[in-house]
Amino acid sequence: MFFHTTATSVSRSIQLLKRVGVRRISLMVSWLALVLAISACASPGKGAHTERALQIMAERCRVAGEYIHSTVRDVDGIVLLKPRVPDLDFSDQYLMNDPYGRDGDGKGYIVRFLRGESRQLGVAKEGEPQRKGYKYVQARETDGSDWKNYTGAVEFSFDRARPQSPPSSRFVSFEEPIQLPTARYGVSYEDISTREDRDHWIAGSRLSVIDRFTGEVLAERVGYMVDMGFGSRVNGRRPWLHAADHACPSFDRFPGGEQRQKGFSMQFRQTADFVEKVLLPVD
């Protein structure tokens, strides 16, 4: 039975925790929680297909996590080496468009890295991502053609009819064409799902932070998620959105919150949150 397999994995993982140290403990605990939660779905009535899906997911979660090899301070700008295409499809089982790494699309994905864009979210609480942002971001058009340099600013406006009221603010972005990117550090992603993964509605992702001048990979985040509805579209259901609720690492970057949010709603800004752990923005 799968639960026996899970129990064995837990025992082995406890030994692994002793070897990997504190840095990886939280990620391993998240993996154990996910495996225990989804193992309950592997009842005899679910069939061999479901049990195999859970077994694959358990195997994938053992290698999932954040691998930060080195960090860099005072980074003012970055290069997005691969654009996020607009009009993502959340129901195509075999489209290799990295549904785990979903983080907006088109220009929306680009501006999330800019300083001031997250101002609308308010002041971050203790333990939450601070989201400082970068002074500029260089990226291609979504069709992979021309390069552009993006910057942003927060604009304030006052209501003359109510001079005592605090000013309202909005984030605006600016762009200008460039021939080639100049920033040293780049961010890229790839869909690492195998055919068997997708046969069982599992999606895999690798997010990489790279030193473009040396070719060194500074950090990687490897993640997987599984749709426990196995592609069901009942009542307009969108499989890859629901899969985000069964992910490792989890998309919940606000542990201990009063109300747990849906996984897909927490996917946004996941890339910038990870990148800022590696490339610390300049003050």
Tab-separated table of C-alpha atoms in Angstrom:
chain	number	residue	atom	x	y	z
A	1	MET	CA	0.000	0.000	0.000
A	2	PHE	CA	1.126	3.551	-0.649
A	3	PHE	CA	0.843	4.535	3.010
A	4	HIS	CA	3.461	1.927	3.859
A	5	THR	CA	5.698	3.461	1.200
A	6	THR	CA	5.055	6.895	2.700
A	7	ALA	CA	5.888	5.727	6.220
A	8	THR	CA	9.147	4.287	4.949
A	9	SER	CA	9.931	7.573	3.195
A	10	VAL	CA	9.265	9.487	6.422
A	11	SER	CA	11.718	7.296	8.310
A	12	ARG	CA	14.369	7.780	5.669
A	13	SER	CA	13.712	11.508	5.575
A	14	ILE	CA	14.317	11.872	9.310
A	15	GLN	CA	17.798	10.498	8.751
A	16	LEU	CA	18.226	12.838	5.787
A	17	LEU	CA	17.285	15.848	7.926
A	18	LYS	CA	20.205	15.094	10.229
A	19	ARG	CA	22.574	15.245	7.261
A	20	VAL	CA	21.279	18.251	5.340
A	21	GLY	CA	21.179	20.673	8.291
A	22	VAL	CA	18.834	23.440	9.353
A	23	ARG	CA	18.664	25.227	5.994
A	24	ARG	CA	16.723	22.424	4.358
A	25	ILE	CA	14.608	21.335	7.320
A	26	SER	CA	11.598	23.549	6.603
A	27	LEU	CA	11.465	22.382	2.993
A	28	MET	CA	11.729	18.744	4.004
A	29	VAL	CA	8.969	19.195	6.577
A	30	SER	CA	6.784	20.719	3.859
A	31	TRP	CA	7.478	17.692	1.685
A	32	LEU	CA	6.544	15.290	4.475
A	33	ALA	CA	3.297	17.154	5.137
A	34	LEU	CA	2.346	17.098	1.468
A	35	VAL	CA	3.046	13.390	1.047
A	36	LEU	CA	1.053	12.506	4.157
A	37	ALA	CA	-1.851	14.683	3.017
A	38	ILE	CA	-2.165	13.323	-0.504
A	39	SER	CA	-1.512	9.720	0.534
A	40	ALA	CA	-5.026	9.683	1.983
A	41	CYS	CA	-6.317	9.827	-1.587
A	42	ALA	CA	-4.725	6.502	-2.483
A	43	SER	CA	-7.581	4.222	-1.519
A	44	PRO	CA	-8.281	0.956	-3.401
A	45	GLY	CA	-11.237	2.577	-5.141
A	46	LYS	CA	-8.995	5.159	-6.733
A	47	GLY	CA	-7.156	2.582	-8.782
A	48	ALA	CA	-3.576	1.925	-9.786
A	49	HIS	CA	-3.342	5.147	-11.816
A	50	THR	CA	-3.938	7.327	-8.768
A	51	GLU	CA	-1.585	5.314	-6.600
A	52	ARG	CA	1.155	5.574	-9.221
A	53	ALA	CA	0.597	9.350	-9.460
A	54	LEU	CA	1.077	9.696	-5.721
A	55	GLN	CA	4.176	7.539	-5.790
A	56	ILE	CA	5.693	9.673	-8.555
A	57	MET	CA	4.827	12.848	-6.685
A	58	ALA	CA	6.486	11.537	-3.528
A	59	GLU	CA	9.642	10.765	-5.518
A	60	ARG	CA	9.649	14.225	-7.109
A	61	CYS	CA	9.127	15.968	-3.766
A	62	ARG	CA	12.247	14.352	-2.374
A	63	VAL	CA	14.384	16.429	-4.751
A	64	ALA	CA	12.197	19.546	-4.758
A	65	GLY	CA	13.264	22.643	-2.877
A	66	GLU	CA	15.404	25.759	-2.945
A	67	TYR	CA	19.127	25.328	-3.605
A	68	ILE	CA	20.972	28.583	-2.968
A	69	HIS	CA	24.694	28.181	-3.639
A	70	SER	CA	25.719	31.828	-3.252
A	71	THR	CA	24.157	35.264	-2.883
A	72	VAL	CA	25.044	38.692	-4.247
A	73	ARG	CA	24.451	42.016	-2.519
A	74	ASP	CA	23.615	45.450	-3.934
A	75	VAL	CA	22.142	44.287	-7.243
A	76	ASP	CA	20.473	47.143	-9.103
A	77	GLY	CA	19.038	45.297	-12.108
A	78	ILE	CA	18.468	41.867	-13.633
A	79	VAL	CA	17.813	40.189	-16.975
A	80	LEU	CA	14.801	37.963	-17.560
A	81	LEU	CA	16.237	35.478	-20.028
A	82	LYS	CA	12.909	33.905	-20.922
A	83	PRO	CA	9.559	35.733	-21.141
A	84	ARG	CA	6.309	34.395	-19.764
A	85	VAL	CA	3.883	34.004	-22.634
A	86	PRO	CA	0.433	35.610	-22.360
A	87	ASP	CA	-2.800	33.622	-22.423
A	88	LEU	CA	-1.661	30.681	-20.328
A	89	ASP	CA	-3.622	27.465	-20.765
A	90	PHE	CA	-4.573	25.947	-17.413
A	91	SER	CA	-6.179	22.803	-18.851
A	92	ASP	CA	-3.754	21.423	-21.460
A	93	GLN	CA	-2.279	18.271	-19.979
A	94	TYR	CA	0.805	18.101	-22.177
A	95	LEU	CA	1.614	21.741	-22.970
A	96	MET	CA	5.100	22.362	-21.571
A	97	ASN	CA	4.476	25.915	-20.390
A	98	ASP	CA	5.659	25.497	-16.785
A	99	PRO	CA	2.332	25.729	-14.932
A	100	TYR	CA	4.108	25.351	-11.572
A	101	GLY	CA	6.104	28.507	-12.255
A	102	ARG	CA	3.002	30.501	-13.296
A	103	ASP	CA	3.623	34.066	-12.233
A	104	GLY	CA	1.602	36.375	-14.412
A	105	ASP	CA	2.329	36.726	-18.088
A	106	GLY	CA	3.690	39.169	-20.614
A	107	LYS	CA	4.534	42.584	-19.222
A	108	GLY	CA	2.833	41.776	-15.924
A	109	TYR	CA	5.537	39.215	-15.188
A	110	ILE	CA	8.281	41.721	-15.953
A	111	VAL	CA	7.062	44.630	-13.828
A	112	ARG	CA	6.695	42.421	-10.734
A	113	PHE	CA	10.479	42.673	-10.325
A	114	LEU	CA	10.555	46.480	-10.355
A	115	ARG	CA	11.000	48.595	-7.255
A	116	GLY	CA	7.731	50.092	-6.084
A	117	GLU	CA	5.431	47.649	-7.895
A	118	SER	CA	4.592	45.758	-4.711
A	119	ARG	CA	3.830	48.998	-2.854
A	120	GLN	CA	0.144	48.329	-3.441
A	121	LEU	CA	0.439	45.266	-1.181
A	122	GLY	CA	1.233	47.424	1.840
A	123	VAL	CA	4.036	46.972	4.346
A	124	ALA	CA	5.261	43.399	4.686
A	125	LYS	CA	4.814	41.783	8.070
A	126	GLU	CA	7.555	39.987	9.951
A	127	GLY	CA	8.396	36.719	8.231
A	128	GLU	CA	6.828	37.748	4.929
A	129	PRO	CA	8.802	38.515	1.754
A	130	GLN	CA	9.981	42.133	1.889
A	131	ARG	CA	9.815	42.615	-1.905
A	132	LYS	CA	12.165	45.542	-2.308
A	133	GLY	CA	12.459	45.245	-6.092
A	134	TYR	CA	15.132	46.249	-8.601
A	135	LYS	CA	15.813	49.614	-10.204
A	136	TYR	CA	15.557	48.149	-13.705
A	137	VAL	CA	14.689	44.926	-15.471
A	138	GLN	CA	15.808	43.931	-18.971
A	139	ALA	CA	13.692	41.500	-20.960
A	140	ARG	CA	12.593	40.543	-24.448
A	141	GLU	CA	9.165	41.148	-25.875
A	142	THR	CA	6.833	38.221	-25.189
A	143	ASP	CA	7.360	37.014	-28.768
A	144	GLY	CA	11.092	36.726	-28.060
A	145	SER	CA	12.092	39.560	-30.386
A	146	ASP	CA	13.368	42.960	-29.244
A	147	TRP	CA	15.050	43.664	-25.910
A	148	LYS	CA	13.746	46.435	-23.664
A	149	ASN	CA	14.825	48.122	-20.455
A	150	TYR	CA	12.025	48.547	-17.906
A	151	THR	CA	11.942	50.978	-14.996
A	152	GLY	CA	9.149	52.086	-12.696
A	153	ALA	CA	7.995	54.751	-10.294
A	154	VAL	CA	5.249	55.400	-7.788
A	155	GLU	CA	3.154	58.455	-8.609
A	156	PHE	CA	1.158	60.332	-5.987
A	157	SER	CA	-1.937	62.448	-6.460
A	158	PHE	CA	-3.943	64.643	-4.090
A	159	ASP	CA	-7.660	65.265	-3.921
A	160	ARG	CA	-8.022	69.058	-3.972
A	161	ALA	CA	-11.566	68.798	-2.686
A	162	ARG	CA	-10.260	66.992	0.414
A	163	PRO	CA	-6.849	68.466	1.181
A	164	GLN	CA	-6.643	66.710	4.531
A	165	SER	CA	-6.927	63.261	2.950
A	166	PRO	CA	-3.737	61.244	2.389
A	167	PRO	CA	-2.495	61.110	-1.209
A	168	SER	CA	-3.376	58.163	-3.421
A	169	SER	CA	-0.634	56.347	-5.269
A	170	ARG	CA	-0.184	54.178	-8.324
A	171	PHE	CA	2.728	52.354	-9.884
A	172	VAL	CA	3.682	53.210	-13.461
A	173	SER	CA	6.293	51.505	-15.624
A	174	PHE	CA	8.425	52.834	-18.444
A	175	GLU	CA	10.232	50.990	-21.196
A	176	GLU	CA	12.842	51.793	-23.804
A	177	PRO	CA	14.433	49.616	-26.486
A	178	ILE	CA	17.992	48.353	-26.059
A	179	GLN	CA	20.162	46.315	-28.382
A	180	LEU	CA	21.388	43.790	-25.817
A	181	PRO	CA	21.031	43.318	-22.057
A	182	THR	CA	23.828	44.659	-19.866
A	183	ALA	CA	22.891	43.376	-16.392
A	184	ARG	CA	25.198	40.691	-15.071
A	185	TYR	CA	22.628	38.436	-13.420
A	186	GLY	CA	19.865	36.602	-15.226
A	187	VAL	CA	16.744	34.652	-14.326
A	188	SER	CA	15.384	31.759	-16.368
A	189	TYR	CA	12.967	28.866	-16.016
A	190	GLU	CA	12.142	25.573	-17.700
A	191	ASP	CA	9.430	22.952	-17.560
A	192	ILE	CA	11.113	19.738	-16.384
A	193	SER	CA	8.041	17.501	-16.497
A	194	THR	CA	8.536	14.057	-18.005
A	195	ARG	CA	5.954	12.323	-20.166
A	196	GLU	CA	5.047	10.061	-17.241
A	197	ASP	CA	4.638	13.108	-15.027
A	198	ARG	CA	2.130	14.635	-17.387
A	199	ASP	CA	0.359	11.292	-17.897
A	200	HIS	CA	-0.467	11.597	-14.201
A	201	TRP	CA	-1.153	15.353	-14.189
A	202	ILE	CA	2.136	16.283	-12.532
A	203	ALA	CA	4.045	19.402	-13.584
A	204	GLY	CA	7.692	20.096	-12.773
A	205	SER	CA	9.626	23.352	-12.849
A	206	ARG	CA	13.179	24.619	-12.488
A	207	LEU	CA	13.841	28.301	-11.771
A	208	SER	CA	17.486	29.378	-12.126
A	209	VAL	CA	19.480	32.455	-11.154
A	210	ILE	CA	22.612	32.749	-13.293
A	211	ASP	CA	25.770	34.838	-13.449
A	212	ARG	CA	25.775	35.649	-17.159
A	213	PHE	CA	29.435	36.677	-17.135
A	214	THR	CA	30.782	33.429	-15.681
A	215	GLY	CA	27.973	30.980	-16.444
A	216	GLU	CA	27.735	30.039	-12.762
A	217	VAL	CA	24.334	28.928	-11.477
A	218	LEU	CA	23.902	30.836	-8.232
A	219	ALA	CA	20.659	29.208	-7.182
A	220	GLU	CA	17.846	26.946	-8.327
A	221	ARG	CA	14.346	26.249	-7.150
A	222	VAL	CA	12.876	22.908	-8.198
A	223	GLY	CA	9.148	22.413	-7.740
A	224	TYR	CA	6.345	20.001	-8.580
A	225	MET	CA	2.572	19.958	-8.275
A	226	VAL	CA	-0.174	17.442	-9.016
A	227	ASP	CA	-3.841	17.834	-9.918
A	228	MET	CA	-5.715	15.424	-7.684
A	229	GLY	CA	-8.745	15.771	-9.942
A	230	PHE	CA	-6.629	14.308	-12.755
A	231	GLY	CA	-7.783	16.776	-15.386
A	232	SER	CA	-11.467	16.990	-14.425
A	233	ARG	CA	-13.186	20.008	-15.984
A	234	VAL	CA	-16.500	19.614	-14.158
A	235	ASN	CA	-18.217	22.976	-13.573
A	236	GLY	CA	-15.492	24.810	-15.460
A	237	ARG	CA	-12.703	23.397	-13.318
A	238	ARG	CA	-9.175	24.349	-14.480
A	239	PRO	CA	-6.798	21.505	-13.565
A	240	TRP	CA	-3.492	23.321	-13.276
A	241	LEU	CA	-4.979	25.968	-11.004
A	242	HIS	CA	-6.205	23.270	-8.607
A	243	ALA	CA	-2.846	21.498	-8.815
A	244	ALA	CA	-1.259	24.469	-7.046
A	245	ASP	CA	-2.937	23.290	-3.836
A	246	HIS	CA	-0.788	20.127	-3.947
A	247	ALA	CA	2.700	21.487	-4.550
A	248	CYS	CA	6.185	21.052	-3.175
A	249	PRO	CA	7.555	23.436	-2.211
A	250	SER	CA	4.203	24.896	-1.209
A	251	PHE	CA	3.256	28.306	-2.586
A	252	ASP	CA	2.237	29.456	0.885
A	253	ARG	CA	4.866	32.064	1.724
A	254	PHE	CA	2.824	33.451	4.623
A	255	PRO	CA	2.831	30.615	7.170
A	256	GLY	CA	0.642	31.070	10.179
A	257	GLY	CA	-1.798	33.371	8.423
A	258	GLU	CA	-5.313	33.706	9.767
A	259	GLN	CA	-6.820	32.216	6.634
A	260	ARG	CA	-5.037	29.955	4.185
A	261	GLN	CA	-5.324	31.129	0.609
A	262	LYS	CA	-5.712	28.957	-2.455
A	263	GLY	CA	-2.418	27.799	-3.909
A	264	PHE	CA	-2.926	29.412	-7.309
A	265	SER	CA	-3.554	32.811	-5.718
A	266	MET	CA	-0.174	32.532	-3.989
A	267	GLN	CA	1.742	31.757	-7.184
A	268	PHE	CA	1.995	35.392	-8.179
A	269	ARG	CA	5.332	37.035	-7.304
A	270	GLN	CA	6.832	33.658	-6.441
A	271	THR	CA	9.699	34.238	-8.873
A	272	ALA	CA	10.663	37.654	-7.496
A	273	ASP	CA	10.408	36.364	-3.932
A	274	PHE	CA	12.935	33.631	-4.675
A	275	VAL	CA	15.233	35.787	-6.788
A	276	GLU	CA	15.474	38.429	-4.050
A	277	LYS	CA	16.796	35.768	-1.681
A	278	VAL	CA	19.725	35.307	-4.060
A	279	LEU	CA	20.227	38.739	-5.656
A	280	LEU	CA	19.754	41.199	-2.814
A	281	PRO	CA	18.519	44.511	-4.271
A	282	VAL	CA	20.571	47.634	-3.692
A	283	ASP	CA	19.171	50.111	-1.148
